[in-house]
Coordinates of N, CA, C and O in Angstrom, one line a residue:
M187 N -7.8 -3.5 9.9 CA -7.3 -4.2 8.7 C -7.6 -5.2 9.0 O -9.1 -5.9 9.0
R188 N -8.1 -5.3 7.3 CA -8.7 -6.7 6.8 C -8.0 -8.1 6.0 O -7.3 -7.0 5.1
E189 N -8.4 -9.0 6.0 CA -7.7 -9.9 5.0 C -8.8 -10.4 4.5 O -9.8 -10.6 4.2
T190 N -8.2 -11.1 2.7 CA -8.7 -11.2 1.6 C -8.3 -12.2 1.3 O -7.4 -12.8 1.6
D191 N -9.0 -13.5 1.1 CA -8.3 -14.8 1.2 C -7.9 -14.5 -0.8 O -7.8 -15.9 -1.4
G192 N -8.2 -13.8 -1.2 CA -7.9 -13.5 -2.8 C -9.0 -14.7 -3.8 O -8.4 -14.1 -4.8
R193 N -9.9 -14.9 -3.6 CA -11.1 -15.2 -4.1 C -12.2 -13.8 -5.6 O -12.4 -14.7 -6.7
E194 N -11.9 -13.4 -5.2 CA -12.6 -12.6 -5.7 C -12.2 -11.5 -7.1 O -10.7 -11.8 -6.7
S195 N -13.1 -10.9 -7.9 CA -12.1 -10.8 -9.4 C -12.8 -9.6 -9.8 O -14.2 -9.2 -9.5
G196 N -12.6 -8.8 -10.8 CA -13.2 -7.2 -11.0 C -12.2 -6.8 -12.2 O -10.9 -7.7 -12.8
T197 N -12.1 -5.8 -12.3 CA -11.5 -4.6 -13.4 C -10.3 -3.3 -12.5 O -10.9 -2.9 -12.5
Q198 N -9.7 -3.4 -13.6 CA -9.2 -2.1 -13.2 C -8.4 -1.0 -14.2 O -8.1 -1.7 -15.3
H199 N -8.8 -0.3 -14.0 CA -8.6 1.0 -15.6 C -7.0 1.6 -15.1 O -7.0 1.7 -14.1
R200 N -6.2 0.9 -15.9 CA -5.0 1.2 -16.1 C -4.3 2.4 -17.0 O -4.5 2.9 -17.7
R201 N -3.7 3.6 -16.2 CA -3.7 4.8 -17.0 C -1.8 4.4 -17.9 O -1.6 5.0 -18.8
E202 N -1.1 4.2 -17.0 CA 0.1 4.2 -16.8 C 0.7 3.1 -16.3 O 0.2 3.0 -15.4
T203 N 1.9 2.1 -16.8 CA 2.8 0.7 -16.6 C 3.9 1.6 -16.4 O 4.8 1.8 -17.6
T204 N 5.0 1.6 -15.3 CA 6.2 1.7 -16.0 C 7.3 0.9 -14.6 O 6.8 0.9 -13.7
R205 N 7.6 0.0 -15.6 CA 8.6 -1.0 -14.0 C 8.0 -1.5 -13.1 O 8.5 -1.3 -12.1
G206 N 6.9 -1.9 -13.7 CA 6.1 -3.1 -12.4 C 5.0 -2.3 -11.7 O 4.9 -2.7 -10.6
T207 N 5.0 -0.7 -11.6 CA 4.0 0.5 -11.2 C 3.1 0.7 -12.0 O 3.4 0.9 -13.0
A208 N 2.1 0.6 -12.1 CA 1.3 0.6 -12.3 C 0.1 1.5 -11.8 O -0.2 1.9 -10.9
V209 N -0.2 3.0 -12.4 CA -0.8 4.1 -11.7 C -2.6 3.8 -12.6 O -2.8 3.6 -13.5
A210 N -3.2 4.0 -11.5 CA -4.4 4.0 -11.9 C -5.0 5.0 -11.4 O -5.0 5.6 -10.6
S211 N -6.3 4.9 -12.6 CA -7.3 6.2 -12.6 C -8.4 5.8 -12.2 O -8.7 4.9 -12.6
R212 N -9.4 6.6 -11.3 CA -10.4 5.5 -10.9 C -11.7 6.8 -11.1 O -11.2 7.9 -11.0
K213 N -12.3 5.9 -11.1 CA -13.9 6.7 -11.0 C -14.0 7.4 -9.8 O -14.0 6.4 -8.8
P214 N -14.6 8.8 -9.8 CA -14.9 9.3 -8.8 C -15.8 8.3 -7.4 O -16.4 7.8 -7.3
G215 N -15.2 8.0 -6.3 CA -16.0 7.4 -5.1 C -16.1 6.4 -5.4 O -16.4 5.4 -4.2
T216 N -14.9 5.4 -5.9 CA -15.0 3.8 -5.7 C -13.0 3.9 -5.5 O -12.6 4.6 -6.2
R217 N -12.8 3.2 -5.2 CA -11.7 2.1 -5.7 C -11.0 0.7 -5.3 O -11.5 -0.3 -4.7
K218 N -10.9 0.3 -6.6 CA -10.8 -1.5 -6.3 C -8.9 -1.5 -7.4 O -8.3 -1.0 -7.7
W219 N -9.2 -2.8 -6.8 CA -7.3 -3.2 -6.6 C -7.9 -4.7 -6.9 O -7.8 -5.4 -6.3
V220 N -7.0 -5.0 -8.4 CA -7.3 -6.6 -8.4 C -6.3 -7.3 -9.4 O -5.3 -6.5 -9.9
T221 N -6.1 -7.9 -8.9 CA -4.8 -9.1 -9.6 C -5.6 -10.7 -10.2 O -6.7 -10.9 -9.0
A222 N -5.1 -11.4 -10.1 CA -5.5 -12.8 -10.2 C -6.3 -13.5 -9.5 O -7.0 -13.4 -9.1
L223 N -5.1 -13.4 -8.1 CA -5.4 -13.7 -7.2 C -5.8 -13.4 -5.7 O -6.2 -13.4 -5.2
G224 N -5.6 -11.9 -6.3 CA -6.1 -10.5 -5.5 C -7.5 -10.5 -4.8 O -8.5 -10.8 -5.9
G225 N -7.4 -9.4 -4.0 CA -9.1 -9.5 -3.5 C -9.0 -7.9 -4.4 O -8.5 -6.9 -4.8
V226 N -10.6 -7.7 -3.9 CA -11.3 -6.1 -4.5 C -11.5 -5.7 -2.7 O -12.4 -5.9 -2.0
V227 N -10.8 -4.0 -3.4 CA -11.4 -3.3 -2.1 C -12.2 -2.1 -2.4 O -11.5 -1.4 -3.8
T228 N -13.3 -2.1 -2.4 CA -13.9 -1.1 -2.9 C -14.3 0.2 -1.6 O -15.4 -0.6 -0.6
A229 N -14.3 1.4 -1.4 CA -14.6 2.0 -0.6 C -15.1 3.8 -1.4 O -14.8 4.3 -2.1
A230 N -15.9 4.7 -0.7 CA -16.5 5.6 -0.8 C -15.0 6.5 -0.6 O -14.5 6.4 0.5
A231 N -14.7 8.3 -2.2 CA -13.6 8.7 -1.9 C -14.7 9.9 -2.0 O -15.2 9.7 -1.7
M232 N -13.7 10.7 -0.9 CA -13.2 11.9 -0.5 C -12.7 13.2 -1.6 O -12.2 12.7 -1.9
L233 N -13.6 14.9 -1.8 CA -13.0 15.5 -2.6 C -12.0 16.0 -1.1 O -11.9 16.0 -0.2
V234 N -10.7 16.3 -2.0 CA -9.7 16.8 -0.2 C -8.9 17.8 -1.4 O -9.2 18.6 -2.3
V235 N -8.1 18.7 0.0 CA -7.7 19.6 0.1 C -6.1 19.4 -0.1 O -5.8 18.7 1.3
V236 N -5.5 19.4 -1.2 CA -4.3 19.3 -0.5 C -2.7 20.0 -0.3 O -3.2 21.1 -0.4
S237 N -2.3 19.8 1.0 CA -1.2 20.2 1.8 C 0.0 19.5 1.1 O -0.1 18.7 2.6
P238 N 1.5 20.1 1.1 CA 2.5 19.0 1.1 C 2.4 18.9 2.7 O 3.4 18.8 2.4
T239 N 2.4 19.9 3.4 CA 3.3 20.1 4.8 C 2.0 18.8 5.8 O 2.7 18.7 6.9
A240 N 0.9 18.8 5.0 CA 0.1 18.1 6.5 C 0.7 17.1 6.9 O 0.5 16.7 7.7
A241 N 1.4 15.7 5.9 CA 1.5 14.8 7.0 C 3.4 14.5 7.2 O 3.5 13.6 7.3
Q242 N 4.0 15.6 7.1 CA 5.7 15.4 7.2 C 6.0 14.8 8.0 O 7.3 14.3 8.2
G243 N 5.0 14.6 9.7 CA 5.5 14.7 10.8 C 5.5 12.8 10.8 O 5.7 12.3 11.4
A244 N 4.9 12.1 10.0 CA 4.8 10.9 10.1 C 6.2 10.3 9.5 O 6.5 10.3 8.1
D245 N 6.8 9.4 9.6 CA 8.2 8.8 9.9 C 7.4 7.1 9.4 O 7.6 6.4 10.4
P246 N 7.4 6.9 8.2 CA 6.9 5.4 7.9 C 7.9 3.9 8.5 O 6.9 3.0 9.0
Q247 N 9.6 4.9 8.6 CA 10.3 3.5 9.3 C 9.2 3.1 10.5 O 9.4 2.1 11.2
A248 N 9.2 4.4 11.2 CA 9.0 4.5 12.5 C 8.2 3.9 12.9 O 7.5 2.9 13.9
V249 N 6.7 4.0 12.3 CA 5.2 3.5 12.9 C 5.6 1.6 11.6 O 4.8 1.1 12.6
C250 N 6.3 1.1 11.3 CA 6.5 0.4 10.5 C 7.1 -0.6 11.8 O 6.8 -1.8 12.0
N251 N 8.1 0.1 12.6 CA 8.9 -1.1 13.5 C 8.0 -0.7 14.8 O 8.5 -1.3 15.7
Q252 N 7.1 0.1 14.9 CA 6.2 -0.1 16.0 C 5.9 -1.5 16.7 O 5.5 -1.5 17.7
K253 N 5.9 -2.5 15.7 CA 5.3 -3.8 16.1 C 5.8 -4.5 16.3 O 5.2 -5.6 18.0
D254 N 7.0 -4.8 16.7 CA 8.3 -5.6 17.8 C 9.4 -4.3 18.1 O 10.5 -4.1 16.7
T255 N 9.4 -3.2 18.8 CA 10.2 -2.7 18.8 C 11.4 -2.8 19.4 O 12.3 -2.5 19.3
N256 N 11.3 -4.4 20.1 CA 12.2 -5.3 19.9 C 13.7 -5.7 19.2 O 14.8 -4.9 19.3
A257 N 12.6 -5.5 17.9 CA 13.6 -6.4 16.7 C 14.1 -4.8 16.0 O 14.7 -4.4 15.7
N258 N 12.6 -4.0 15.6 CA 13.2 -2.2 15.3 C 14.5 -2.2 13.7 O 15.4 -1.7 13.7
D259 N 14.0 -4.0 13.0 CA 14.7 -3.5 12.0 C 14.3 -3.6 10.2 O 14.7 -3.9 9.3
Y260 N 12.8 -2.6 11.0 CA 12.4 -2.3 9.2 C 13.8 -1.8 8.5 O 13.4 -0.4 8.6
V261 N 13.6 -1.9 7.0 CA 14.1 -1.2 6.2 C 13.6 -1.0 5.2 O 12.7 -1.6 4.4
K262 N 13.5 0.2 4.4 CA 12.9 0.5 3.1 C 13.7 0.1 2.0 O 15.0 0.2 2.1
V263 N 12.6 -0.7 1.1 CA 13.2 -1.0 -0.2 C 12.7 -0.6 -1.6 O 13.2 -0.7 -2.0
N264 N 11.5 0.3 -0.7 CA 11.0 0.7 -2.2 C 9.7 1.7 -1.9 O 9.6 1.9 -0.4
D265 N 9.5 3.1 -2.3 CA 8.4 3.6 -2.4 C 7.6 4.2 -3.8 O 8.7 3.6 -4.5
A266 N 6.5 4.5 -4.1 CA 5.9 5.1 -5.5 C 4.9 6.2 -5.0 O 4.7 6.2 -4.1
A267 N 5.2 7.1 -5.7 CA 3.6 8.6 -5.6 C 3.0 8.1 -5.7 O 2.8 7.4 -7.1
V268 N 1.8 8.6 -4.8 CA 0.2 8.4 -5.5 C 0.5 9.6 -6.6 O 1.0 10.9 -6.3
P269 N -0.2 9.5 -7.2 CA -0.5 10.5 -8.3 C -0.8 12.0 -7.9 O -1.8 11.8 -6.4
N270 N -0.8 13.0 -8.6 CA -0.7 14.0 -8.5 C -0.3 15.0 -7.3 O -1.3 16.1 -6.2
G271 N 0.3 13.8 -7.1 CA 1.2 14.6 -4.6 C 0.5 14.4 -4.2 O 1.0 15.0 -2.6
K272 N -0.6 13.7 -3.9 CA -1.4 13.3 -3.1 C -0.6 12.5 -2.0 O -1.1 12.7 -0.5
G273 N 0.5 11.5 -2.1 CA 0.4 10.6 -1.2 C 2.1 10.3 -1.3 O 2.3 10.4 -2.8
T274 N 2.6 9.6 -0.6 CA 3.6 8.1 -1.3 C 3.1 7.1 0.0 O 2.9 6.8 0.7
V275 N 3.1 6.1 -1.0 CA 3.2 3.6 -0.6 C 4.8 3.9 -0.4 O 5.8 3.7 -0.9
Y276 N 5.0 3.0 0.9 CA 6.3 2.5 1.0 C 6.1 1.1 1.6 O 4.9 1.1 2.0
L277 N 7.4 0.8 1.1 CA 7.3 -0.6 1.2 C 9.1 -0.5 2.4 O 9.9 -0.5 2.2
Y278 N 8.4 -1.4 3.1 CA 9.4 -2.3 4.2 C 9.9 -3.8 4.2 O 8.5 -4.4 4.0
F279 N 11.0 -3.9 4.9 CA 11.4 -5.3 5.3 C 12.3 -5.9 6.7 O 12.9 -4.7 6.6
S280 N 11.3 -6.7 7.0 CA 12.6 -6.9 8.3 C 13.0 -8.3 7.7 O 12.2 -9.2 8.1
N281 N 14.2 -7.9 8.1 CA 15.0 -9.6 7.8 C 15.2 -10.7 8.9 O 15.2 -11.3 8.6
G282 N 14.8 -10.1 9.6 CA 14.7 -10.2 11.2 C 13.3 -11.5 11.4 O 13.2 -12.4 12.1
T283 N 12.1 -10.7 11.0 CA 11.4 -11.3 10.9 C 10.9 -11.7 9.6 O 9.6 -13.2 9.7
G284 N 11.8 -11.6 8.2 CA 11.0 -12.3 7.2 C 9.8 -11.5 6.8 O 8.8 -11.9 6.0
S285 N 9.0 -10.0 7.0 CA 7.8 -9.5 7.1 C 8.0 -8.4 6.3 O 8.8 -7.6 6.5
N286 N 6.8 -8.3 5.1 CA 6.5 -6.9 4.8 C 5.6 -5.9 5.3 O 5.2 -6.8 6.4
C287 N 5.5 -4.9 5.4 CA 5.2 -4.0 6.0 C 4.7 -2.4 5.1 O 6.4 -2.0 4.2
A288 N 3.7 -2.2 4.8 CA 3.3 -1.1 4.0 C 2.6 -0.5 4.5 O 1.7 -0.5 5.6
I289 N 2.9 1.2 4.5 CA 2.5 2.4 4.8 C 1.8 3.2 3.9 O 2.6 3.7 2.6
T290 N 0.9 3.9 3.5 CA 0.4 4.6 3.3 C 0.8 6.5 3.7 O -0.3 6.5 4.5
I291 N 1.1 7.3 3.3 CA 1.1 8.2 3.9 C 0.7 9.6 3.1 O 1.1 9.8 1.6
G292 N -0.8 10.4 3.3 CA -1.1 11.3 2.3 C -0.5 12.8 2.7 O -0.4 13.3 3.8
N293 N -0.2 13.4 1.6 CA -0.3 15.0 1.8 C -1.8 15.1 1.4 O -1.6 16.3 0.3
V294 N -2.3 15.8 2.5 CA -3.9 15.6 2.8 C -4.1 16.7 3.8 O -3.0 17.0 4.7
S295 N -5.1 17.8 4.2 CA -5.1 18.7 4.8 C -6.5 18.1 5.3 O -7.9 17.6 4.5
G296 N -6.8 17.7 6.6 CA -8.0 17.0 6.9 C -8.3 15.2 6.9 O -7.5 14.9 6.5
S297 N -8.9 14.9 7.0 CA -9.5 13.5 7.1 C -9.5 13.4 6.0 O -10.8 13.5 5.4
T298 N -9.1 12.6 5.8 CA -8.9 11.7 3.4 C -8.9 10.2 4.1 O -8.2 10.1 4.7
Y299 N -9.7 9.8 2.8 CA -10.3 8.4 2.2 C -8.0 7.6 2.0 O -8.4 9.0 1.3
M300 N -8.3 7.5 2.7 CA -7.2 6.7 2.3 C -7.2 4.9 2.3 O -7.6 4.4 3.0
D301 N -5.9 3.8 2.2 CA -6.2 2.9 1.9 C -4.1 2.5 1.9 O -3.7 3.2 1.1
V302 N -4.2 1.3 2.1 CA -3.0 0.5 1.7 C -3.2 -1.2 1.6 O -3.8 -1.6 2.6
G303 N -2.6 -2.0 1.1 CA -2.9 -3.1 1.2 C -1.4 -3.8 0.2 O -0.8 -3.6 -0.5
L304 N -1.0 -4.9 0.9 CA 0.0 -6.0 0.7 C -0.5 -7.3 0.6 O -1.4 -8.1 1.3
R305 N -0.2 -8.2 -0.7 CA -0.4 -9.2 -1.4 C 0.4 -10.0 -1.5 O 1.5 -9.7 -2.4
R306 N 1.0 -11.3 -1.1 CA 1.7 -12.2 -1.3 C 1.3 -12.7 -2.6 O 0.4 -13.5 -3.1
E307 N 2.3 -12.8 -3.5 CA 2.4 -13.9 -5.1 C 1.8 -15.0 -5.1 O 1.6 -15.9 -5.5
S308 N 2.6 -15.7 -4.0 CA 2.8 -17.3 -3.9 C 0.9 -18.1 -3.8 O 0.7 -18.7 -4.3
D309 N 0.1 -17.3 -2.5 CA -1.0 -17.6 -2.5 C -2.2 -16.7 -2.8 O -3.1 -17.3 -2.4
G310 N -2.2 -15.2 -2.7 CA -2.5 -14.7 -2.3 C -2.7 -13.9 -1.7 O -4.3 -13.2 -1.6
A311 N -2.2 -14.5 -0.7 CA -2.8 -13.8 0.5 C -2.6 -12.5 1.1 O -1.4 -11.9 0.6
S312 N -3.1 -11.8 1.6 CA -3.0 -10.5 1.5 C -3.5 -9.8 3.0 O -4.5 -9.9 3.7
K313 N -3.0 -8.2 3.3 CA -3.7 -7.8 4.1 C -3.7 -5.8 4.0 O -3.3 -5.6 2.8
W314 N -4.8 -5.8 4.3 CA -5.3 -3.9 4.1 C -6.1 -3.4 5.7 O -5.9 -3.9 6.2
D315 N -5.5 -2.4 4.9 CA -5.8 -1.4 5.9 C -7.0 0.0 5.3 O -6.4 0.9 4.4
D316 N -8.1 0.2 5.5 CA -8.3 1.7 4.8 C -9.4 1.9 5.4 O -9.8 1.7 6.6
G317 N -9.9 3.5 5.2 CA -10.4 4.5 6.0 C -10.4 5.8 6.1 O -10.0 6.1 4.6
N318 N -11.2 6.9 6.4 CA -10.8 8.3 6.6 C -9.2 8.9 7.2 O -9.7 8.1 8.9
F319 N -8.5 8.9 7.3 CA -7.0 9.1 7.6 C -6.7 10.9 7.6 O -7.1 10.9 6.6
S320 N -6.3 11.0 9.2 CA -5.4 12.5 8.9 C -4.3 12.8 8.3 O -3.2 13.7 7.5
E321 N -3.4 11.1 8.4 CA -2.0 11.0 8.1 C -1.8 10.2 7.5 O -0.8 10.1 6.6
Y322 N -2.4 8.6 8.0 CA -1.9 7.9 6.9 C -2.4 6.7 6.9 O -3.6 6.7 8.2
A323 N -2.4 5.6 6.3 CA -3.6 4.3 6.2 C -2.2 3.2 6.3 O -1.2 3.6 5.9
G324 N -2.2 2.4 7.0 CA -1.4 1.2 7.8 C -1.2 1.7 9.3 O -1.8 2.3 10.0
P325 N 0.2 0.6 9.3 CA 0.3 -0.3 8.5 C -0.3 -1.2 8.7 O -0.6 -1.9 9.5
V326 N 0.5 -2.1 7.4 CA 0.3 -3.1 7.3 C 1.4 -4.7 7.2 O 1.9 -3.7 6.7
Y327 N 1.1 -5.0 7.8 CA 2.1 -6.5 7.6 C 1.9 -7.7 6.8 O 0.7 -8.3 7.2
L328 N 3.2 -8.3 6.7 CA 2.5 -9.6 6.2 C 4.0 -10.6 6.1 O 5.3 -10.0 5.2
D329 N 4.1 -11.8 6.2 CA 4.9 -12.5 6.1 C 5.7 -12.9 4.5 O 4.2 -13.5 4.2
A330 N 6.6 -13.5 4.1 CA 6.9 -13.1 2.7 C 8.4 -13.0 2.0 O 8.9 -12.2 1.4
D331 N 9.4 -14.0 3.1 CA 10.5 -13.7 3.0 C 10.9 -14.4 1.3 O 10.3 -16.2 1.6
N332 N 11.5 -13.8 0.5 CA 11.8 -14.4 -0.4 C 10.8 -14.8 -1.5 O 10.4 -15.3 -2.2
I333 N 9.6 -14.2 -1.1 CA 8.0 -14.1 -2.2 C 7.9 -12.7 -2.3 O 8.1 -12.1 -1.8
C334 N 7.7 -12.5 -4.1 CA 7.3 -11.7 -4.4 C 6.2 -11.0 -3.8 O 5.2 -12.3 -3.5
V335 N 6.0 -10.0 -3.6 CA 4.6 -9.2 -3.1 C 4.2 -7.8 -4.0 O 5.4 -7.4 -4.2
D336 N 2.9 -7.8 -4.1 CA 2.2 -6.4 -4.5 C 1.8 -5.9 -3.8 O 1.7 -6.5 -2.6
W337 N 1.6 -4.4 -3.7 CA 1.4 -3.3 -2.6 C 0.9 -2.3 -3.6 O 1.3 -1.9 -4.6
T338 N -0.1 -1.8 -3.1 CA -0.8 -0.4 -3.0 C -1.3 0.2 -1.9 O -1.4 0.0 -1.3
G339 N -1.4 1.8 -2.7 CA -1.6 2.6 -1.6 C -2.9 3.9 -2.6 O -2.7 3.5 -3.8
A340 N -4.1 4.3 -1.6 CA -4.6 5.3 -2.6 C -4.7 6.6 -1.5 O -4.8 6.5 -0.2
V341 N -4.6 7.8 -1.8 CA -4.7 9.0 -1.3 C -6.5 9.4 -2.0 O -6.2 10.0 -3.5
G342 N -7.6 9.3 -1.3 CA -8.4 10.3 -2.3 C -8.9 9.3 -3.4 O -8.6 7.7 -3.0
D343 N -9.8 9.8 -4.1 CA -9.3 9.5 -5.7 C -8.2 8.6 -6.9 O -8.3 8.0 -7.8
R344 N -7.0 8.4 -6.2 CA -6.0 8.3 -6.9 C -4.9 7.3 -6.3 O -5.6 7.0 -4.9
S345 N -4.7 5.8 -7.5 CA -4.1 5.6 -6.5 C -2.7 4.6 -7.1 O -2.9 4.9 -8.2
V346 N -1.5 4.0 -6.5 CA -0.5 3.3 -7.5 C -0.5 1.9 -6.8 O -1.0 1.8 -5.5
T347 N -0.3 1.0 -7.7 CA 0.0 -0.4 -7.2 C 1.8 -0.8 -8.1 O 1.9 0.1 -9.4
V348 N 2.4 -1.7 -7.4 CA 3.9 -2.0 -7.6 C 3.2 -3.4 -7.7 O 2.9 -3.4 -6.2
K349 N 3.7 -4.1 -8.5 CA 3.5 -5.4 -8.4 C 5.0 -6.7 -8.1 O 5.8 -5.9 -9.2
K350 N 5.1 -7.8 -7.9 CA 6.2 -8.6 -8.5 C 7.3 -7.8 -7.6 O 8.0 -7.4 -8.7
S351 N 7.4 -7.1 -6.5 CA 8.6 -5.9 -5.7 C 8.7 -7.2 -4.5 O 8.1 -8.1 -3.9
N352 N 10.2 -6.9 -4.1 CA 10.9 -7.9 -2.9 C 11.0 -8.9 -3.2 O 10.6 -9.8 -1.7
C353 N 11.2 -9.7 -4.3 CA 10.6 -10.9 -4.2 C 11.9 -11.7 -3.3 O 11.8 -13.0 -3.1
D354 N 13.1 -11.4 -3.4 CA 14.2 -11.6 -2.4 C 14.5 -11.0 -1.1 O 15.6 -11.8 -0.3
G355 N 13.4 -10.0 -0.8 CA 13.8 -9.9 0.7 C 14.8 -8.9 0.8 O 15.2 -8.2 2.0
S356 N 14.9 -7.9 -0.8 CA 16.0 -6.9 -0.5 C 15.8 -5.7 -0.6 O 16.9 -5.2 -1.8
G357 N 15.1 -5.7 -1.7 CA 13.9 -4.9 -2.6 C 14.3 -5.1 -3.9 O 13.4 -4.7 -5.2
G358 N 14.3 -6.3 -4.2 CA 14.8 -6.8 -6.0 C 13.5 -7.0 -6.2 O 12.1 -7.4 -5.3

């Protein structure tokens, strides 16, 4: 996992924006996610063969709940599809801890570049996980009770970003 202080800047190419969800089309071989206070993550991407059944065994809620098996209270508040059916990014929240959890699950065969990130709107603090994975990237956790978060994920050369989400800790 990687923490960033939110002071880096750059640009992101956006293809479509729908209700706070930005679907990014990227140049092959790079991954960038940028907001005014957010960090930039750049990593090499790989060509992948898509298999819709490759990662169906991953349960994002169970993965988020691994952090504290006693609490076991992470509840799904949102999800966003990675373009071209490459995967899904999930956002979960724990009322007990006030923490958000994000995970990217890929629909791929074999090891593929994936990433997931969470950024707190109030101060730009963020958490990241990226690399080549066969099933999922993450989970990443960020305390943000009643604070808006931005979350993003990528599989291969496709990504999705949701901004100003879960502002009240209930999926709003």
